Amino acid sequence: MSSLVTLSEFIMERQADFPYASGDLSRLLADIGIASKIINHQVNKAGLQDILGAEGTTNVQGESQMKLDVFSDHALFNAVKWGGQVCGVASEENETYHAFDLEHCRKAKYVILFDPLDGSSNIDVNVSIGTIFSIFRRRSSVGDLANVNDFLQRGCDQVAAGYVIYGSSTMLVYTTGHGVNGFTLEPSIGEFCLSHPDMKIPEDGVIYSINEGNLNSCGAGVQAYVSWCKEADKKTSRPYTGRYIGSLVADFHRNLIKGGVYMYPGTLKAPDGKLRLQYECNPLAFIVEQAGGKASDGRGRILDIQPRSLHQRVPLFIGSRNMVERVEAMIRQHELTEA
Ligand code: AHM
Ligand code: MG
């Protein structure tokens, strides 16, 4: 029998990557693993129970029902609050951050930001969805309450980031800045087991992922890139394949494994695009860079952007290095011609 490495075993082994680590980050990652198993359990029975009902309704037992994204938000919030490794959280679901005013949390070194259930428009139709998280060292002094500056940090200062994909199987993928590792949930033992060690994204790919319905209102550079993807050219394996699930984690995960580029550019209606810098773009950008890929807002590195507000949106071009560089070059070229 081959030996399985569980997420907890792996996290403990990797603690040695941080010479002066006290184990807090390891415990935090383990808590996220537990919360994601709780979320997974609910996601898996979404079609069976009346769980998709609007928040505020009650079921036959008179228990209050929660929508899955609210349920996921609570599951993560509670896991990290009682774990005591973070002094505060910010979630895509809530307008502002929450500082934990508990003694053990005030002493904590980290803050966490998450999108508890990304792609929630896909929940009702049984399409893959995901959880995304991003962890920073706090800037405020240990012992104080967390403040907004703890959450407004550049992506390059993340100490860990990851996502969970609830798909044909459930996987947790994370990085602490020492490569990217993926774990598949083995349902018979209820453990995430190392299945994708040291993940690397191909330098090039043949998949492009974009909501083409928006294309007419995207910039000329993005339009030119998509046209280029569709042109026939044997030398560059074109035309490429268009794949868009509309669930960022699922589109990103596929492209990470197969090679490809995911794009959510600015449009006329939404010049900064749709995706949130801190809950979606930064964590995936950290992962893709650790896997050898690239993440850009079309002009520069996502991880270098200084956030100005908690729910800031940015355009996103993420995936295989050569593909992201080509989109950037086309955007630049069109901006120069238009200037
Ligand atoms: P959400 O956080 O409200 O779920 O929105 C993010 C999602 C991404 O998962 C997905 O890639 C994108 O929105 C799809 O948007 P669109 O339907 O505009 O293509
Ligand atoms: Mg989201």
XYZ file of C-alpha atoms and ligand atoms in Angstrom:
359
model
C 0.000 0.000 0.000
C 1.375 3.407 -0.914
C 1.766 5.746 2.022
C -0.708 8.609 2.165
C 0.434 12.014 3.358
C -2.416 13.915 4.942
C -2.717 17.693 4.917
C -1.994 17.905 8.654
C 1.090 15.696 8.350
C 2.339 17.736 5.414
C 1.765 21.067 7.180
C 3.664 19.844 10.241
C 6.565 18.568 8.131
C 6.737 21.879 6.272
C 6.873 23.897 9.471
C 10.632 23.439 9.176
C 10.510 25.842 6.167
C 10.046 28.638 8.712
C 13.042 28.485 11.041
C 11.548 30.548 13.867
C 7.951 29.508 13.368
C 5.886 28.879 16.461
C 3.366 26.639 14.683
C 0.609 29.286 14.529
C 0.501 29.391 10.745
C 0.444 25.599 10.609
C -2.490 25.507 13.013
C -4.303 28.193 11.033
C -3.901 26.221 7.800
C -5.159 23.105 9.553
C -8.224 25.045 10.815
C -8.970 26.185 7.265
C -8.749 22.544 6.175
C -11.343 21.607 8.796
C -13.681 24.489 7.851
C -13.471 23.493 4.197
C -14.504 19.930 5.059
C -17.569 21.339 6.828
C -18.355 23.495 3.786
C -17.756 20.541 1.471
C -20.256 18.478 3.424
C -22.960 21.118 2.902
C -22.046 21.740 -0.745
C -22.364 18.014 -1.471
C -25.915 17.821 -0.224
C -27.006 21.143 -1.670
C -29.455 19.502 -4.045
C -30.931 17.212 -1.392
C -31.780 19.627 1.328
C -33.624 22.837 1.220
C -30.334 24.547 1.793
C -30.648 26.758 -1.245
C -33.540 28.632 0.300
C -33.069 32.282 0.979
C -31.471 33.250 4.261
C -34.031 34.021 6.921
C -36.356 31.158 5.999
C -36.866 28.226 8.330
C -37.005 24.512 7.576
C -39.553 21.993 8.807
C -37.741 21.568 12.104
C -37.992 25.305 12.602
C -34.215 25.675 12.251
C -33.098 28.729 10.397
C -31.678 28.041 6.967
C -28.707 29.720 5.486
C -27.668 30.153 1.915
C -24.497 28.245 1.181
C -22.340 31.327 0.835
C -23.521 32.628 4.214
C -23.037 29.172 5.728
C -19.472 29.031 4.354
C -18.716 32.489 5.668
C -19.841 31.437 9.164
C -17.913 28.156 9.007
C -14.636 29.887 8.185
C -15.252 32.757 10.567
C -15.878 30.407 13.490
C -12.978 28.099 12.649
C -10.443 30.923 12.703
C -12.025 32.748 15.648
C -11.859 29.766 17.992
C -8.527 28.599 16.583
C -7.045 31.847 17.912
C -4.317 32.277 15.299
C -5.805 35.416 13.713
C -6.660 38.766 15.250
C -9.194 39.616 12.558
C -10.934 38.561 9.366
C -12.250 40.234 6.248
C -14.670 38.445 3.984
C -16.064 39.181 0.549
C -19.477 38.616 2.122
C -19.179 41.441 4.653
C -18.847 45.148 4.172
C -16.096 45.678 6.694
C -13.437 43.654 8.497
C -13.983 42.118 11.909
C -11.426 42.461 14.718
C -11.749 39.686 17.315
C -11.941 41.259 20.743
C -10.932 38.098 22.586
C -7.773 37.807 24.609
C -6.326 34.877 22.684
C -7.091 36.583 19.354
C -5.583 39.946 20.345
C -2.307 38.083 20.846
C -2.494 36.467 17.406
C 0.041 37.286 14.681
C -2.081 36.933 11.558
C -5.111 38.263 9.717
C -7.068 36.342 7.120
C -9.155 37.460 4.149
C -11.444 35.115 2.277
C -14.057 34.641 -0.369
C -16.015 31.901 1.403
C -17.829 30.565 -1.650
C -16.738 31.948 -4.975
C -18.864 31.413 -8.067
C -22.045 31.349 -6.018
C -24.189 31.926 -9.112
C -23.215 28.341 -10.021
C -24.461 26.743 -6.792
C -27.974 26.099 -8.033
C -26.792 24.335 -11.184
C -24.276 21.895 -9.711
C -21.181 23.510 -11.202
C -17.841 23.605 -9.347
C -17.421 26.390 -6.826
C -14.616 27.284 -4.444
C -13.268 28.932 -1.312
C -10.290 31.320 -1.600
C -8.131 32.592 1.296
C -5.224 34.934 1.883
C -3.141 35.291 5.074
C -0.949 38.189 6.193
C 1.122 38.953 9.241
C -0.611 41.733 11.152
C 0.864 45.243 11.044
C -0.691 46.438 14.284
C 0.966 45.554 17.577
C 0.280 42.182 19.151
C -2.215 42.751 21.977
C -4.080 45.531 20.135
C -7.269 45.119 18.156
C -6.714 44.521 14.436
C -7.178 47.646 12.325
C -7.843 48.326 8.651
C -4.134 48.599 7.767
C -3.706 44.937 8.706
C -5.980 44.129 5.767
C -4.774 46.724 3.239
C -1.451 45.039 2.503
C 0.090 44.347 -0.886
C -0.273 40.795 -2.172
C 3.499 40.331 -2.219
C 3.370 40.405 1.602
C 1.046 37.403 1.891
C 2.478 34.629 4.052
C 0.096 32.003 2.737
C -2.787 31.681 0.311
C -4.913 28.924 -1.081
C -8.195 27.720 -2.438
C -10.529 24.793 -2.124
C -12.373 23.549 -5.195
C -15.627 21.668 -4.689
C -15.656 19.818 -7.984
C -15.799 16.235 -9.213
C -13.508 15.748 -6.257
C -12.704 18.271 -3.525
C -9.188 19.682 -3.516
C -7.289 22.102 -1.346
C -4.331 23.874 -2.977
C -2.081 26.219 -1.019
C 1.261 27.949 -0.869
C 3.318 29.477 1.913
C 5.824 30.868 -0.573
C 7.686 27.578 -0.952
C 5.937 26.128 -3.985
C 2.361 24.984 -4.426
C 0.888 21.721 -3.215
C -2.521 20.189 -3.853
C -4.493 17.793 -1.635
C -7.524 15.748 -2.622
C -10.197 14.943 -0.070
C -10.391 11.176 0.372
C -14.037 10.785 1.417
C -13.626 7.337 2.987
C -11.263 8.677 5.652
C -12.344 12.333 5.558
C -8.778 13.575 5.067
C -7.128 15.787 2.479
C -4.249 13.723 1.051
C -1.293 15.005 -0.937
C -2.134 14.296 -4.578
C -0.454 17.125 -6.516
C 2.981 17.822 -5.003
C 4.965 20.841 -6.200
C 2.478 22.021 -8.822
C 3.871 23.906 -11.822
C 1.849 25.685 -14.480
C 2.990 25.095 -18.086
C 4.776 28.176 -19.512
C 2.374 28.165 -22.437
C -1.065 26.759 -23.038
C -3.882 26.571 -25.552
C -6.817 27.512 -23.330
C -8.194 31.020 -22.990
C -10.965 31.772 -20.503
C -13.009 34.954 -20.718
C -16.665 35.947 -20.622
C -16.933 36.649 -24.343
C -20.314 38.284 -23.865
C -18.419 41.285 -22.519
C -15.854 41.410 -25.326
C -17.349 44.308 -27.284
C -16.993 46.553 -24.261
C -13.414 45.484 -23.374
C -10.350 47.453 -24.464
C -8.959 47.039 -27.999
C -5.893 45.156 -26.691
C -8.014 42.426 -25.088
C -10.188 42.192 -28.200
C -7.078 41.854 -30.366
C -5.709 39.099 -28.091
C -8.936 37.085 -28.246
C -8.993 37.442 -32.068
C -5.377 36.273 -32.113
C -6.324 33.207 -30.028
C -8.913 32.294 -32.662
C -6.674 32.684 -35.704
C -5.416 29.504 -37.333
C -1.640 29.012 -37.104
C -0.131 25.548 -36.792
C 3.194 26.830 -35.406
C 1.495 28.246 -32.318
C -1.199 25.541 -32.063
C -3.937 28.019 -32.861
C -6.858 28.351 -32.864
C -6.811 27.965 -29.098
C -9.596 26.413 -27.082
C -12.086 28.696 -25.317
C -13.143 27.406 -21.882
C -15.135 29.519 -19.426
C -16.967 27.989 -16.507
C -17.734 31.310 -14.859
C -16.373 29.994 -11.578
C -12.969 31.542 -11.011
C -11.532 28.762 -8.858
C -12.559 26.110 -11.373
C -11.288 28.051 -14.396
C -8.050 28.865 -12.582
C -7.519 25.304 -11.363
C -7.969 23.817 -14.848
C -5.574 26.330 -16.378
C -3.044 25.767 -13.581
C -2.922 22.092 -14.444
C -3.294 22.234 -18.232
C -1.831 25.642 -19.053
C -3.963 28.592 -20.099
C -4.945 32.146 -19.355
C -7.972 33.446 -17.432
C -9.032 37.021 -18.128
C -11.496 39.310 -16.415
C -10.690 42.699 -17.934
C -12.245 46.067 -17.317
C -15.338 46.839 -19.375
C -17.130 50.072 -20.246
C -19.600 49.468 -17.419
C -16.983 48.229 -14.944
C -13.589 49.741 -15.823
C -11.884 47.845 -12.974
C -13.503 44.541 -13.878
C -15.425 42.439 -11.402
C -12.960 40.524 -9.273
C -11.818 41.628 -5.835
C -8.109 42.312 -5.351
C -7.838 41.003 -1.802
C -10.247 38.074 -1.805
C -9.728 36.654 -5.286
C -6.851 38.154 -7.259
C -4.067 38.340 -4.641
C -4.336 34.774 -3.345
C -4.512 33.276 -6.833
C -1.687 35.545 -7.992
C 0.528 34.306 -5.139
C -0.257 30.703 -6.076
C 0.297 31.183 -9.796
C 3.654 32.902 -9.265
C 4.756 30.129 -6.927
C 3.796 27.674 -9.670
C 5.882 29.574 -12.253
C 3.051 31.557 -13.864
C 2.060 35.186 -13.911
C -0.774 37.470 -12.753
C -1.302 40.977 -14.072
C -3.932 43.701 -14.136
C -2.958 44.249 -17.783
C -0.258 46.766 -16.917
C 1.666 45.350 -14.000
C 1.975 42.692 -11.346
C -1.138 42.070 -9.253
C 0.963 41.397 -6.143
C 2.493 44.911 -6.293
C -0.829 46.763 -6.108
C -1.293 48.750 -2.909
C -4.946 48.240 -1.899
C -6.850 51.414 -1.118
C -10.056 49.826 0.109
C -11.280 46.449 1.298
C -13.452 45.558 -1.668
C -11.293 47.043 -4.405
C -11.754 45.503 -7.848
C -9.006 45.060 -10.436
C -8.804 43.619 -13.943
C -7.198 40.168 -13.886
C -5.057 38.286 -16.423
C -3.666 35.162 -14.819
C -2.120 31.879 -15.870
C 0.701 30.625 -18.080
C 3.572 33.108 -18.188
C 3.878 33.427 -21.983
C 0.151 33.859 -22.455
C -0.158 36.584 -19.808
C 2.868 38.375 -21.272
C 1.306 38.318 -24.726
C -1.980 39.855 -23.509
C -0.029 42.520 -21.630
C 1.988 43.314 -24.773
C -1.168 43.643 -26.882
C -2.825 45.879 -24.294
C 0.299 48.076 -24.201
C 0.543 48.214 -27.979
C -3.083 49.325 -28.357
C -2.799 51.902 -25.592
C 0.247 53.409 -27.336
C -1.528 53.538 -30.706
C -4.576 55.153 -29.146
C -2.543 57.751 -27.227
P -18.671 36.049 -6.990
O -17.556 36.287 -6.030
O -19.850 36.960 -6.763
O -19.062 34.611 -7.089
O -18.140 36.517 -8.439
C -16.932 36.023 -8.921
C -17.202 35.122 -10.099
C -16.010 34.315 -10.505
O -16.000 33.058 -9.878
C -16.207 34.162 -11.986
O -15.007 33.916 -12.676
C -16.826 35.446 -12.370
O -17.493 35.940 -11.213
C -17.839 35.300 -13.455
O -18.399 36.512 -13.757
P -19.250 36.744 -15.088
O -20.516 36.000 -14.877
O -19.421 38.210 -15.178
O -18.459 36.188 -16.245
Mg -15.920 35.766 -5.447
